[in-house]
Amino acid sequence: MAHEFNNILSIILGNAEFAQDDITEDHPLYDCLVDIINASIRGRDVVRQLLHFCRKTSQQKQVIDLAVLVD
């Protein structure tokens, strides 16, 4: 779910940045795009924190022989 939300935020952020590149700072929508970009970045950071928090488990890493696994 977090990955899906992150994908949506990436689209919003990317399009807002493209739009911002096409207008000047004195354009009436410039500040709105800045707000969209900042909110998207904050959202992306929250998703990263959630993913990091969810990955805190007591699992142990171990070496796996992929050749055996594929067979």
mmCIF file with all atom_site columns, C-alpha atoms in Angstrom, residues 38-71:
data_model
loop_
_atom_site.group_PDB
_atom_site.id
_atom_site.type_symbol
_atom_site.label_atom_id
_atom_site.label_alt_id
_atom_site.label_comp_id
_atom_site.label_asym_id
_atom_site.label_entity_id
_atom_site.label_seq_id
_atom_site.pdbx_PDB_ins_code
_atom_site.Cartn_x
_atom_site.Cartn_y
_atom_site.Cartn_z
_atom_site.occupancy
_atom_site.B_iso_or_equiv
_atom_site.pdbx_formal_charge
_atom_site.auth_seq_id
_atom_site.auth_comp_id
_atom_site.auth_asym_id
_atom_site.auth_atom_id
_atom_site.pdbx_PDB_model_num
ATOM 1  C CA . ASN A 1 38 ? 6.644  20.593  -1.042 1.00 0.00 ? 38 ASN A CA 1
ATOM 2  C CA . ALA A 1 39 ? 3.584  18.563  0.010  1.00 0.00 ? 39 ALA A CA 1
ATOM 3  C CA . SER A 1 40 ? 4.591  15.735  -2.340 1.00 0.00 ? 40 SER A CA 1
ATOM 4  C CA . ILE A 1 41 ? 8.092  15.671  -0.903 1.00 0.00 ? 41 ILE A CA 1
ATOM 5  C CA . ARG A 1 42 ? 6.681  15.588  2.655  1.00 0.00 ? 42 ARG A CA 1
ATOM 6  C CA . GLY A 1 43 ? 4.356  12.755  1.634  1.00 0.00 ? 43 GLY A CA 1
ATOM 7  C CA . ARG A 1 44 ? 7.227  10.848  0.053  1.00 0.00 ? 44 ARG A CA 1
ATOM 8  C CA . ASP A 1 45 ? 9.245  11.244  3.251  1.00 0.00 ? 45 ASP A CA 1
ATOM 9  C CA . VAL A 1 46 ? 6.337  9.945   5.350  1.00 0.00 ? 46 VAL A CA 1
ATOM 10 C CA . VAL A 1 47 ? 6.050  6.890   3.080  1.00 0.00 ? 47 VAL A CA 1
ATOM 11 C CA . ARG A 1 48 ? 9.786  6.234   3.489  1.00 0.00 ? 48 ARG A CA 1
ATOM 12 C CA . GLN A 1 49 ? 9.453  6.484   7.267  1.00 0.00 ? 49 GLN A CA 1
ATOM 13 C CA . LEU A 1 50 ? 6.497  4.085   7.229  1.00 0.00 ? 50 LEU A CA 1
ATOM 14 C CA . LEU A 1 51 ? 8.390  1.586   5.093  1.00 0.00 ? 51 LEU A CA 1
ATOM 15 C CA . HIS A 1 52 ? 11.431 1.858   7.361  1.00 0.00 ? 52 HIS A CA 1
ATOM 16 C CA . PHE A 1 53 ? 9.257  1.392   10.453 1.00 0.00 ? 53 PHE A CA 1
ATOM 17 C CA . CYS A 1 54 ? 7.480  -1.635  8.974  1.00 0.00 ? 54 CYS A CA 1
ATOM 18 C CA . ARG A 1 55 ? 10.746 -3.351  8.107  1.00 0.00 ? 55 ARG A CA 1
ATOM 19 C CA . LYS A 1 56 ? 11.911 -3.425  11.724 1.00 0.00 ? 56 LYS A CA 1
ATOM 20 C CA . THR A 1 57 ? 11.581 -7.129  12.385 1.00 0.00 ? 57 THR A CA 1
ATOM 21 C CA . SER A 1 58 ? 13.529 -9.778  14.164 1.00 0.00 ? 58 SER A CA 1
ATOM 22 C CA . GLN A 1 59 ? 14.327 -11.585 10.938 1.00 0.00 ? 59 GLN A CA 1
ATOM 23 C CA . GLN A 1 60 ? 17.863 -12.749 10.474 1.00 0.00 ? 60 GLN A CA 1
ATOM 24 C CA . LYS A 1 61 ? 19.717 -12.549 7.195  1.00 0.00 ? 61 LYS A CA 1
ATOM 25 C CA . GLN A 1 62 ? 21.140 -15.761 5.823  1.00 0.00 ? 62 GLN A CA 1
ATOM 26 C CA . VAL A 1 63 ? 23.018 -16.847 2.739  1.00 0.00 ? 63 VAL A CA 1
ATOM 27 C CA . ILE A 1 64 ? 20.902 -18.774 0.224  1.00 0.00 ? 64 ILE A CA 1
ATOM 28 C CA . ASP A 1 65 ? 22.306 -20.882 -2.577 1.00 0.00 ? 65 ASP A CA 1
ATOM 29 C CA . LEU A 1 66 ? 20.236 -19.678 -5.542 1.00 0.00 ? 66 LEU A CA 1
ATOM 30 C CA . ALA A 1 67 ? 21.255 -22.624 -7.693 1.00 0.00 ? 67 ALA A CA 1
ATOM 31 C CA . VAL A 1 68 ? 19.652 -25.016 -5.197 1.00 0.00 ? 68 VAL A CA 1
ATOM 32 C CA . LEU A 1 69 ? 16.587 -22.809 -4.952 1.00 0.00 ? 69 LEU A CA 1
ATOM 33 C CA . VAL A 1 70 ? 16.136 -22.677 -8.732 1.00 0.00 ? 70 VAL A CA 1
ATOM 34 C CA . ASP A 1 71 ? 16.487 -26.452 -9.093 1.00 0.00 ? 71 ASP A CA 1
#
